[in-house]
Amino acid sequence: MIDDLELIQSLKSEASKEKAFRLLVSAYKERLYWHIRKIVVTHDDADDVLQNTFIKVFQNIQNFKGESKLFSWMYRIATNESITHLKRNAKHLHLSSDEYQSQQINKLESDVYFEGDAIQLKLQKAIATLPNKQQLVFNMKYFDDISYKDMSEILETSEGALKTSFHLAKTKIEKYLITD
């Protein structure tokens, strides 16, 4: 496997850009897909957002300065693309973001790509009740095991604020799971 520094240099070179991009997609598509899927909920939306994410990465790799990890930079793009997707779809349907997300969670039961059981569905419903930032932080910490340091780079927020958000999210989810 090529390291990130070599990959970035190859991506910035016209001669090796396409091959390097295929390597990049291969190396990160699954992790990014599941990160996006946790935000947008459905498989089809996650596929669309993943494609948009990689297009943005390809178009903007020249602007990547290496001040953060490549992974963090791509996660930030994926997160922003996911949130934009949710807002755009909610607006199109004349719904609030919360209403739209609730609607998406309710579709999970009929989603052929959702392999979860009743408990996992209930957890997804609990997560959907959280404010957007707490959802992101909970998903990134609980499911992806991303460190607070990396999360801080991705979400451009202090580690302390992220720890607080995770604690609040965890408390709200526990309460939801117990009472509902």
PDB file of N, CA and C in Angstrom, residues 73-173:
ATOM      1  N   TRP A  73      -9.066  15.190   5.945  1.00  0.00           N
ATOM      2  CA  TRP A  73      -9.527  16.106   4.909  1.00  0.00           C
ATOM      3  C   TRP A  73     -10.686  15.489   4.120  1.00  0.00           C
ATOM      4  N   MET A  74     -10.551  14.223   3.766  1.00  0.00           N
ATOM      5  CA  MET A  74     -11.614  13.553   3.002  1.00  0.00           C
ATOM      6  C   MET A  74     -12.860  13.349   3.868  1.00  0.00           C
ATOM      7  N   TYR A  75     -12.690  13.024   5.137  1.00  0.00           N
ATOM      8  CA  TYR A  75     -13.839  12.877   6.035  1.00  0.00           C
ATOM      9  C   TYR A  75     -14.576  14.200   6.174  1.00  0.00           C
ATOM     10  N   ARG A  76     -13.827  15.309   6.227  1.00  0.00           N
ATOM     11  CA  ARG A  76     -14.459  16.624   6.322  1.00  0.00           C
ATOM     12  C   ARG A  76     -15.300  16.883   5.070  1.00  0.00           C
ATOM     13  N   ILE A  77     -14.750  16.562   3.902  1.00  0.00           N
ATOM     14  CA  ILE A  77     -15.495  16.728   2.651  1.00  0.00           C
ATOM     15  C   ILE A  77     -16.738  15.834   2.666  1.00  0.00           C
ATOM     16  N   ALA A  78     -16.582  14.573   3.071  1.00  0.00           N
ATOM     17  CA  ALA A  78     -17.711  13.630   3.111  1.00  0.00           C
ATOM     18  C   ALA A  78     -18.792  14.110   4.080  1.00  0.00           C
ATOM     19  N   THR A  79     -18.376  14.627   5.225  1.00  0.00           N
ATOM     20  CA  THR A  79     -19.324  15.134   6.221  1.00  0.00           C
ATOM     21  C   THR A  79     -20.092  16.321   5.658  1.00  0.00           C
ATOM     22  N   ASN A  80     -19.371  17.264   5.070  1.00  0.00           N
ATOM     23  CA  ASN A  80     -20.025  18.448   4.503  1.00  0.00           C
ATOM     24  C   ASN A  80     -20.953  18.080   3.349  1.00  0.00           C
ATOM     25  N   GLU A  81     -20.533  17.158   2.504  1.00  0.00           N
ATOM     26  CA  GLU A  81     -21.381  16.710   1.394  1.00  0.00           C
ATOM     27  C   GLU A  81     -22.640  16.026   1.917  1.00  0.00           C
ATOM     28  N   SER A  82     -22.503  15.248   2.972  1.00  0.00           N
ATOM     29  CA  SER A  82     -23.647  14.553   3.572  1.00  0.00           C
ATOM     30  C   SER A  82     -24.653  15.545   4.138  1.00  0.00           C
ATOM     31  N   ILE A  83     -24.158  16.519   4.879  1.00  0.00           N
ATOM     32  CA  ILE A  83     -25.038  17.522   5.483  1.00  0.00           C
ATOM     33  C   ILE A  83     -25.723  18.348   4.393  1.00  0.00           C
ATOM     34  N   THR A  84     -24.982  18.728   3.368  1.00  0.00           N
ATOM     35  CA  THR A  84     -25.558  19.469   2.239  1.00  0.00           C
ATOM     36  C   THR A  84     -26.650  18.639   1.568  1.00  0.00           C
ATOM     37  N   HIS A  85     -26.390  17.364   1.385  1.00  0.00           N
ATOM     38  CA  HIS A  85     -27.371  16.458   0.770  1.00  0.00           C
ATOM     39  C   HIS A  85     -28.656  16.413   1.595  1.00  0.00           C
ATOM     40  N   LEU A  86     -28.527  16.256   2.908  1.00  0.00           N
ATOM     41  CA  LEU A  86     -29.702  16.209   3.780  1.00  0.00           C
ATOM     42  C   LEU A  86     -30.496  17.512   3.706  1.00  0.00           C
ATOM     43  N   LYS A  87     -29.796  18.627   3.778  1.00  0.00           N
ATOM     44  CA  LYS A  87     -30.471  19.931   3.742  1.00  0.00           C
ATOM     45  C   LYS A  87     -31.173  20.159   2.408  1.00  0.00           C
ATOM     46  N   ARG A  88     -30.507  19.798   1.319  1.00  0.00           N
ATOM     47  CA  ARG A  88     -31.081  19.980  -0.013  1.00  0.00           C
ATOM     48  C   ARG A  88     -32.341  19.130  -0.182  1.00  0.00           C
ATOM     49  N   ASN A  89     -32.274  17.873   0.240  1.00  0.00           N
ATOM     50  CA  ASN A  89     -33.436  16.995   0.117  1.00  0.00           C
ATOM     51  C   ASN A  89     -34.583  17.440   1.021  1.00  0.00           C
ATOM     52  N   ALA A  90     -34.270  17.870   2.228  1.00  0.00           N
ATOM     53  CA  ALA A  90     -35.305  18.360   3.148  1.00  0.00           C
ATOM     54  C   ALA A  90     -35.989  19.592   2.558  1.00  0.00           C
ATOM     55  N   LYS A  91     -35.185  20.504   2.039  1.00  0.00           N
ATOM     56  CA  LYS A  91     -35.734  21.729   1.447  1.00  0.00           C
ATOM     57  C   LYS A  91     -36.622  21.389   0.250  1.00  0.00           C
ATOM     58  N   HIS A  92     -36.170  20.462  -0.583  1.00  0.00           N
ATOM     59  CA  HIS A  92     -36.927  20.046  -1.762  1.00  0.00           C
ATOM     60  C   HIS A  92     -38.302  19.488  -1.372  1.00  0.00           C
ATOM     61  N   LEU A  93     -38.348  18.788  -0.239  1.00  0.00           N
ATOM     62  CA  LEU A  93     -39.600  18.189   0.235  1.00  0.00           C
ATOM     63  C   LEU A  93     -40.366  19.105   1.202  1.00  0.00           C
ATOM     64  N   HIS A  94     -39.847  20.324   1.393  1.00  0.00           N
ATOM     65  CA  HIS A  94     -40.459  21.309   2.299  1.00  0.00           C
ATOM     66  C   HIS A  94     -40.559  20.773   3.725  1.00  0.00           C
ATOM     67  N   LEU A  95     -39.491  20.121   4.172  1.00  0.00           N
ATOM     68  CA  LEU A  95     -39.415  19.575   5.519  1.00  0.00           C
ATOM     69  C   LEU A  95     -38.244  20.215   6.253  1.00  0.00           C
ATOM     70  N   SER A  96     -38.301  20.160   7.574  1.00  0.00           N
ATOM     71  CA  SER A  96     -37.118  20.558   8.349  1.00  0.00           C
ATOM     72  C   SER A  96     -36.106  19.425   8.233  1.00  0.00           C
ATOM     73  N   SER A  97     -34.864  19.704   8.548  1.00  0.00           N
ATOM     74  CA  SER A  97     -33.829  18.662   8.501  1.00  0.00           C
ATOM     75  C   SER A  97     -34.186  17.507   9.433  1.00  0.00           C
ATOM     76  N   ASP A  98     -34.719  17.836  10.624  1.00  0.00           N
ATOM     77  CA  ASP A  98     -35.099  16.802  11.587  1.00  0.00           C
ATOM     78  C   ASP A  98     -36.230  15.924  11.051  1.00  0.00           C
ATOM     79  N   GLU A  99     -37.238  16.568  10.441  1.00  0.00           N
ATOM     80  CA  GLU A  99     -38.357  15.803   9.871  1.00  0.00           C
ATOM     81  C   GLU A  99     -37.862  14.885   8.755  1.00  0.00           C
ATOM     82  N   TYR A 100     -36.988  15.422   7.924  1.00  0.00           N
ATOM     83  CA  TYR A 100     -36.462  14.625   6.817  1.00  0.00           C
ATOM     84  C   TYR A 100     -35.673  13.424   7.337  1.00  0.00           C
ATOM     85  N   GLN A 101     -34.839  13.668   8.338  1.00  0.00           N
ATOM     86  CA  GLN A 101     -34.039  12.575   8.873  1.00  0.00           C
ATOM     87  C   GLN A 101     -34.921  11.513   9.527  1.00  0.00           C
ATOM     88  N   SER A 102     -35.957  11.937  10.205  1.00  0.00           N
ATOM     89  CA  SER A 102     -36.904  10.993  10.798  1.00  0.00           C
ATOM     90  C   SER A 102     -37.554  10.143   9.713  1.00  0.00           C
ATOM     91  N   GLN A 103     -37.913  10.776   8.637  1.00  0.00           N
ATOM     92  CA  GLN A 103     -38.508  10.072   7.500  1.00  0.00           C
ATOM     93  C   GLN A 103     -37.531   9.024   6.948  1.00  0.00           C
ATOM     94  N   GLN A 104     -36.265   9.391   6.855  1.00  0.00           N
ATOM     95  CA  GLN A 104     -35.246   8.466   6.349  1.00  0.00           C
ATOM     96  C   GLN A 104     -35.074   7.266   7.279  1.00  0.00           C
ATOM     97  N   ILE A 105     -35.072   7.513   8.577  1.00  0.00           N
ATOM     98  CA  ILE A 105     -34.933   6.423   9.555  1.00  0.00           C
ATOM     99  C   ILE A 105     -36.111   5.458   9.423  1.00  0.00           C
ATOM    100  N   ASN A 106     -37.301   6.005   9.230  1.00  0.00           N
ATOM    101  CA  ASN A 106     -38.487   5.155   9.081  1.00  0.00           C
ATOM    102  C   ASN A 106     -38.415   4.292   7.828  1.00  0.00           C
ATOM    103  N   LYS A 107     -37.676   4.734   6.823  1.00  0.00           N
ATOM    104  CA  LYS A 107     -37.512   3.954   5.593  1.00  0.00           C
ATOM    105  C   LYS A 107     -36.544   2.781   5.778  1.00  0.00           C
ATOM    106  N   LEU A 108     -35.749   2.818   6.842  1.00  0.00           N
ATOM    107  CA  LEU A 108     -34.735   1.781   7.055  1.00  0.00           C
ATOM    108  C   LEU A 108     -35.314   0.368   7.090  1.00  0.00           C
ATOM    109  N   GLU A 109     -36.481   0.232   7.690  1.00  0.00           N
ATOM    110  CA  GLU A 109     -37.078  -1.102   7.817  1.00  0.00           C
ATOM    111  C   GLU A 109     -37.333  -1.747   6.461  1.00  0.00           C
ATOM    112  N   SER A 110     -37.612  -0.930   5.447  1.00  0.00           N
ATOM    113  CA  SER A 110     -37.886  -1.480   4.118  1.00  0.00           C
ATOM    114  C   SER A 110     -36.659  -1.428   3.201  1.00  0.00           C
ATOM    115  N   ASP A 111     -35.540  -0.905   3.709  1.00  0.00           N
ATOM    116  CA  ASP A 111     -34.314  -0.798   2.913  1.00  0.00           C
ATOM    117  C   ASP A 111     -33.652  -2.174   2.810  1.00  0.00           C
ATOM    118  N   VAL A 112     -33.555  -2.702   1.590  1.00  0.00           N
ATOM    119  CA  VAL A 112     -32.973  -4.037   1.397  1.00  0.00           C
ATOM    120  C   VAL A 112     -31.499  -4.085   1.805  1.00  0.00           C
ATOM    121  N   TYR A 113     -30.848  -2.934   1.889  1.00  0.00           N
ATOM    122  CA  TYR A 113     -29.438  -2.887   2.263  1.00  0.00           C
ATOM    123  C   TYR A 113     -29.228  -2.769   3.775  1.00  0.00           C
ATOM    124  N   PHE A 114     -30.317  -2.580   4.536  1.00  0.00           N
ATOM    125  CA  PHE A 114     -30.206  -2.502   5.991  1.00  0.00           C
ATOM    126  C   PHE A 114     -30.306  -3.908   6.554  1.00  0.00           C
ATOM    127  N   GLU A 115     -29.254  -4.354   7.193  1.00  0.00           N
ATOM    128  CA  GLU A 115     -29.196  -5.722   7.686  1.00  0.00           C
ATOM    129  C   GLU A 115     -29.365  -5.801   9.202  1.00  0.00           C
ATOM    130  N   GLY A 116     -29.745  -4.699   9.800  1.00  0.00           N
ATOM    131  CA  GLY A 116     -29.846  -4.671  11.247  1.00  0.00           C
ATOM    132  C   GLY A 116     -31.105  -5.322  11.772  1.00  0.00           C
ATOM    133  N   ASP A 117     -31.067  -5.645  13.059  1.00  0.00           N
ATOM    134  CA  ASP A 117     -32.234  -6.209  13.723  1.00  0.00           C
ATOM    135  C   ASP A 117     -32.993  -5.085  14.430  1.00  0.00           C
ATOM    136  N   ALA A 118     -33.990  -5.457  15.233  1.00  0.00           N
ATOM    137  CA  ALA A 118     -34.834  -4.475  15.915  1.00  0.00           C
ATOM    138  C   ALA A 118     -34.022  -3.565  16.846  1.00  0.00           C
ATOM    139  N   ILE A 119     -33.023  -4.135  17.494  1.00  0.00           N
ATOM    140  CA  ILE A 119     -32.197  -3.343  18.416  1.00  0.00           C
ATOM    141  C   ILE A 119     -31.382  -2.298  17.639  1.00  0.00           C
ATOM    142  N   GLN A 120     -30.807  -2.710  16.520  1.00  0.00           N
ATOM    143  CA  GLN A 120     -30.027  -1.763  15.718  1.00  0.00           C
ATOM    144  C   GLN A 120     -30.920  -0.667  15.139  1.00  0.00           C
ATOM    145  N   LEU A 121     -32.139  -1.025  14.757  1.00  0.00           N
ATOM    146  CA  LEU A 121     -33.087  -0.039  14.256  1.00  0.00           C
ATOM    147  C   LEU A 121     -33.444   0.958  15.353  1.00  0.00           C
ATOM    148  N   LYS A 122     -33.648   0.456  16.555  1.00  0.00           N
ATOM    149  CA  LYS A 122     -33.961   1.329  17.693  1.00  0.00           C
ATOM    150  C   LYS A 122     -32.785   2.259  17.995  1.00  0.00           C
ATOM    151  N   LEU A 123     -31.567   1.739  17.892  1.00  0.00           N
ATOM    152  CA  LEU A 123     -30.387   2.578  18.092  1.00  0.00           C
ATOM    153  C   LEU A 123     -30.334   3.680  17.036  1.00  0.00           C
ATOM    154  N   GLN A 124     -30.619   3.338  15.785  1.00  0.00           N
ATOM    155  CA  GLN A 124     -30.620   4.350  14.716  1.00  0.00           C
ATOM    156  C   GLN A 124     -31.679   5.418  14.980  1.00  0.00           C
ATOM    157  N   LYS A 125     -32.835   5.002  15.480  1.00  0.00           N
ATOM    158  CA  LYS A 125     -33.893   5.966  15.816  1.00  0.00           C
ATOM    159  C   LYS A 125     -33.445   6.869  16.965  1.00  0.00           C
ATOM    160  N   ALA A 126     -32.759   6.285  17.935  1.00  0.00           N
ATOM    161  CA  ALA A 126     -32.248   7.076  19.066  1.00  0.00           C
ATOM    162  C   ALA A 126     -31.225   8.102  18.575  1.00  0.00           C
ATOM    163  N   ILE A 127     -30.328   7.675  17.705  1.00  0.00           N
ATOM    164  CA  ILE A 127     -29.307   8.583  17.165  1.00  0.00           C
ATOM    165  C   ILE A 127     -29.975   9.721  16.387  1.00  0.00           C
ATOM    166  N   ALA A 128     -31.044   9.404  15.663  1.00  0.00           N
ATOM    167  CA  ALA A 128     -31.747  10.412  14.851  1.00  0.00           C
ATOM    168  C   ALA A 128     -32.388  11.508  15.700  1.00  0.00           C
ATOM    169  N   THR A 129     -32.603  11.235  17.000  1.00  0.00           N
ATOM    170  CA  THR A 129     -33.201  12.257  17.865  1.00  0.00           C
ATOM    171  C   THR A 129     -32.178  13.294  18.326  1.00  0.00           C
ATOM    172  N   LEU A 130     -30.907  13.003  18.114  1.00  0.00           N
ATOM    173  CA  LEU A 130     -29.841  13.901  18.564  1.00  0.00           C
ATOM    174  C   LEU A 130     -29.682  15.085  17.613  1.00  0.00           C
ATOM    175  N   PRO A 131     -29.177  16.213  18.132  1.00  0.00           N
ATOM    176  CA  PRO A 131     -28.799  17.307  17.231  1.00  0.00           C
ATOM    177  C   PRO A 131     -27.699  16.823  16.275  1.00  0.00           C
ATOM    178  N   ASN A 132     -27.597  17.446  15.108  1.00  0.00           N
ATOM    179  CA  ASN A 132     -26.666  16.989  14.065  1.00  0.00           C
ATOM    180  C   ASN A 132     -25.237  16.792  14.555  1.00  0.00           C
ATOM    181  N   LYS A 133     -24.710  17.759  15.296  1.00  0.00           N
ATOM    182  CA  LYS A 133     -23.324  17.645  15.746  1.00  0.00           C
ATOM    183  C   LYS A 133     -23.133  16.439  16.662  1.00  0.00           C
ATOM    184  N   GLN A 134     -24.083  16.221  17.563  1.00  0.00           N
ATOM    185  CA  GLN A 134     -23.983  15.072  18.469  1.00  0.00           C
ATOM    186  C   GLN A 134     -24.092  13.761  17.690  1.00  0.00           C
ATOM    187  N   GLN A 135     -24.926  13.742  16.651  1.00  0.00           N
ATOM    188  CA  GLN A 135     -25.011  12.548  15.803  1.00  0.00           C
ATOM    189  C   GLN A 135     -23.658  12.247  15.183  1.00  0.00           C
ATOM    190  N   LEU A 136     -23.046  13.272  14.597  1.00  0.00           N
ATOM    191  CA  LEU A 136     -21.741  13.093  13.947  1.00  0.00           C
ATOM    192  C   LEU A 136     -20.707  12.574  14.937  1.00  0.00           C
ATOM    193  N   VAL A 137     -20.620  13.235  16.078  1.00  0.00           N
ATOM    194  CA  VAL A 137     -19.617  12.871  17.081  1.00  0.00           C
ATOM    195  C   VAL A 137     -19.868  11.449  17.590  1.00  0.00           C
ATOM    196  N   PHE A 138     -21.130  11.124  17.886  1.00  0.00           N
ATOM    197  CA  PHE A 138     -21.434   9.786  18.379  1.00  0.00           C
ATOM    198  C   PHE A 138     -21.060   8.728  17.348  1.00  0.00           C
ATOM    199  N   ASN A 139     -21.480   8.925  16.109  1.00  0.00           N
ATOM    200  CA  ASN A 139     -21.187   7.947  15.059  1.00  0.00           C
ATOM    201  C   ASN A 139     -19.688   7.781  14.834  1.00  0.00           C
ATOM    202  N   MET A 140     -18.969   8.892  14.818  1.00  0.00           N
ATOM    203  CA  MET A 140     -17.529   8.825  14.557  1.00  0.00           C
ATOM    204  C   MET A 140     -16.786   8.145  15.706  1.00  0.00           C
ATOM    205  N   LYS A 141     -17.223   8.387  16.921  1.00  0.00           N
ATOM    206  CA  LYS A 141     -16.536   7.789  18.078  1.00  0.00           C
ATOM    207  C   LYS A 141     -16.994   6.350  18.313  1.00  0.00           C
ATOM    208  N   TYR A 142     -18.308   6.134  18.336  1.00  0.00           N
ATOM    209  CA  TYR A 142     -18.848   4.828  18.693  1.00  0.00           C
ATOM    210  C   TYR A 142     -18.652   3.789  17.585  1.00  0.00           C
ATOM    211  N   PHE A 143     -18.983   4.140  16.360  1.00  0.00           N
ATOM    212  CA  PHE A 143     -18.928   3.169  15.275  1.00  0.00           C
ATOM    213  C   PHE A 143     -17.565   3.128  14.573  1.00  0.00           C
ATOM    214  N   ASP A 144     -16.970   4.310  14.361  1.00  0.00           N
ATOM    215  CA  ASP A 144     -15.720   4.368  13.596  1.00  0.00           C
ATOM    216  C   ASP A 144     -14.476   4.402  14.472  1.00  0.00           C
ATOM    217  N   ASP A 145     -14.660   4.580  15.780  1.00  0.00           N
ATOM    218  CA  ASP A 145     -13.560   4.636  16.735  1.00  0.00           C
ATOM    219  C   ASP A 145     -12.493   5.658  16.326  1.00  0.00           C
ATOM    220  N   ILE A 146     -12.955   6.799  15.860  1.00  0.00           N
ATOM    221  CA  ILE A 146     -12.048   7.880  15.473  1.00  0.00           C
ATOM    222  C   ILE A 146     -11.628   8.619  16.738  1.00  0.00           C
ATOM    223  N   SER A 147     -10.352   8.902  16.850  1.00  0.00           N
ATOM    224  CA  SER A 147      -9.845   9.591  18.034  1.00  0.00           C
ATOM    225  C   SER A 147     -10.392  11.018  18.083  1.00  0.00           C
ATOM    226  N   TYR A 148     -10.439  11.579  19.286  1.00  0.00           N
ATOM    227  CA  TYR A 148     -10.904  12.966  19.418  1.00  0.00           C
ATOM    228  C   TYR A 148      -9.970  13.916  18.672  1.00  0.00           C
ATOM    229  N   LYS A 149      -8.696  13.583  18.629  1.00  0.00           N
ATOM    230  CA  LYS A 149      -7.727  14.419  17.909  1.00  0.00           C
ATOM    231  C   LYS A 149      -8.070  14.454  16.417  1.00  0.00           C
ATOM    232  N   ASP A 150      -8.289  13.284  15.812  1.00  0.00           N
ATOM    233  CA  ASP A 150      -8.652  13.240  14.389  1.00  0.00           C
ATOM    234  C   ASP A 150     -10.017  13.877  14.149  1.00  0.00           C
ATOM    235  N   MET A 151     -10.944  13.613  15.066  1.00  0.00           N
ATOM    236  CA  MET A 151     -12.277  14.208  14.939  1.00  0.00           C
ATOM    237  C   MET A 151     -12.196  15.728  14.991  1.00  0.00           C
ATOM    238  N   SER A 152     -11.293  16.230  15.818  1.00  0.00           N
ATOM    239  CA  SER A 152     -11.101  17.668  15.947  1.00  0.00           C
ATOM    240  C   SER A 152     -10.670  18.275  14.609  1.00  0.00           C
ATOM    241  N   GLU A 153      -9.792  17.561  13.891  1.00  0.00           N
ATOM    242  CA  GLU A 153      -9.368  18.025  12.558  1.00  0.00           C
ATOM    243  C   GLU A 153     -10.517  17.963  11.560  1.00  0.00           C
ATOM    244  N   ILE A 154     -11.281  16.895  11.609  1.00  0.00           N
ATOM    245  CA  ILE A 154     -12.363  16.689  10.654  1.00  0.00           C
ATOM    246  C   ILE A 154     -13.476  17.713  10.857  1.00  0.00           C
ATOM    247  N   LEU A 155     -13.890  17.891  12.108  1.00  0.00           N
ATOM    248  CA  LEU A 155     -15.027  18.755  12.404  1.00  0.00           C
ATOM    249  C   LEU A 155     -14.634  20.177  12.767  1.00  0.00           C
ATOM    250  N   GLU A 156     -13.323  20.409  12.843  1.00  0.00           N
ATOM    251  CA  GLU A 156     -12.787  21.734  13.165  1.00  0.00           C
ATOM    252  C   GLU A 156     -13.387  22.275  14.467  1.00  0.00           C
ATOM    253  N   THR A 157     -13.334  21.430  15.505  1.00  0.00           N
ATOM    254  CA  THR A 157     -13.852  21.738  16.830  1.00  0.00           C
ATOM    255  C   THR A 157     -12.840  21.241  17.860  1.00  0.00           C
ATOM    256  N   SER A 158     -12.843  21.840  19.026  1.00  0.00           N
ATOM    257  CA  SER A 158     -11.883  21.430  20.056  1.00  0.00           C
ATOM    258  C   SER A 158     -12.190  20.027  20.571  1.00  0.00           C
ATOM    259  N   GLU A 159     -11.164  19.366  21.044  1.00  0.00           N
ATOM    260  CA  GLU A 159     -11.323  18.020  21.594  1.00  0.00           C
ATOM    261  C   GLU A 159     -12.257  18.035  22.806  1.00  0.00           C
ATOM    262  N   GLY A 160     -12.148  19.055  23.623  1.00  0.00           N
ATOM    263  CA  GLY A 160     -13.011  19.163  24.806  1.00  0.00           C
ATOM    264  C   GLY A 160     -14.483  19.246  24.426  1.00  0.00           C
ATOM    265  N   ALA A 161     -14.786  20.044  23.417  1.00  0.00           N
ATOM    266  CA  ALA A 161     -16.176  20.178  22.951  1.00  0.00           C
ATOM    267  C   ALA A 161     -16.677  18.849  22.397  1.00  0.00           C
ATOM    268  N   LEU A 162     -15.801  18.120  21.724  1.00  0.00           N
ATOM    269  CA  LEU A 162     -16.189  16.825  21.160  1.00  0.00           C
ATOM    270  C   LEU A 162     -16.466  15.804  22.256  1.00  0.00           C
ATOM    271  N   LYS A 163     -15.641  15.810  23.295  1.00  0.00           N
ATOM    272  CA  LYS A 163     -15.852  14.891  24.417  1.00  0.00           C
ATOM    273  C   LYS A 163     -17.189  15.191  25.097  1.00  0.00           C
ATOM    274  N   THR A 164     -17.496  16.472  25.261  1.00  0.00           N
ATOM    275  CA  THR A 164     -18.771  16.867  25.854  1.00  0.00           C
ATOM    276  C   THR A 164     -19.931  16.424  24.972  1.00  0.00           C
ATOM    277  N   SER A 165     -19.815  16.648  23.675  1.00  0.00           N
ATOM    278  CA  SER A 165     -20.872  16.246  22.730  1.00  0.00           C
ATOM    279  C   SER A 165     -21.101  14.739  22.775  1.00  0.00           C
ATOM    280  N   PHE A 166     -20.010  13.978  22.826  1.00  0.00           N
ATOM    281  CA  PHE A 166     -20.149  12.521  22.870  1.00  0.00           C
ATOM    282  C   PHE A 166     -20.838  12.085  24.160  1.00  0.00           C
ATOM    283  N   HIS A 167     -20.426  12.669  25.283  1.00  0.00           N
ATOM    284  CA  HIS A 167     -21.031  12.315  26.569  1.00  0.00           C
ATOM    285  C   HIS A 167     -22.531  12.633  26.565  1.00  0.00           C
ATOM    286  N   LEU A 168     -22.899  13.821  26.066  1.00  0.00           N
ATOM    287  CA  LEU A 168     -24.315  14.202  26.005  1.00  0.00           C
ATOM    288  C   LEU A 168     -25.088  13.260  25.084  1.00  0.00           C
ATOM    289  N   ALA A 169     -24.493  12.940  23.934  1.00  0.00           N
ATOM    290  CA  ALA A 169     -25.146  12.034  22.986  1.00  0.00           C
ATOM    291  C   ALA A 169     -25.373  10.668  23.610  1.00  0.00           C
ATOM    292  N   LYS A 170     -24.357  10.155  24.264  1.00  0.00           N
ATOM    293  CA  LYS A 170     -24.443   8.831  24.896  1.00  0.00           C
ATOM    294  C   LYS A 170     -25.542   8.814  25.960  1.00  0.00           C
ATOM    295  N   THR A 171     -25.606   9.862  26.752  1.00  0.00           N
ATOM    296  CA  THR A 171     -26.620   9.967  27.796  1.00  0.00           C
ATOM    297  C   THR A 171     -28.026   9.998  27.195  1.00  0.00           C
ATOM    298  N   LYS A 172     -28.207  10.789  26.148  1.00  0.00           N
ATOM    299  CA  LYS A 172     -29.523  10.888  25.499  1.00  0.00           C
ATOM    300  C   LYS A 172     -29.923   9.562  24.849  1.00  0.00           C
ATOM    301  N   ILE A 173     -28.969   8.893  24.244  1.00  0.00           N
ATOM    302  CA  ILE A 173     -29.267   7.605  23.603  1.00  0.00           C
ATOM    303  C   ILE A 173     -29.648   6.565  24.647  1.00  0.00           C
TER     304      ILE A 173
END
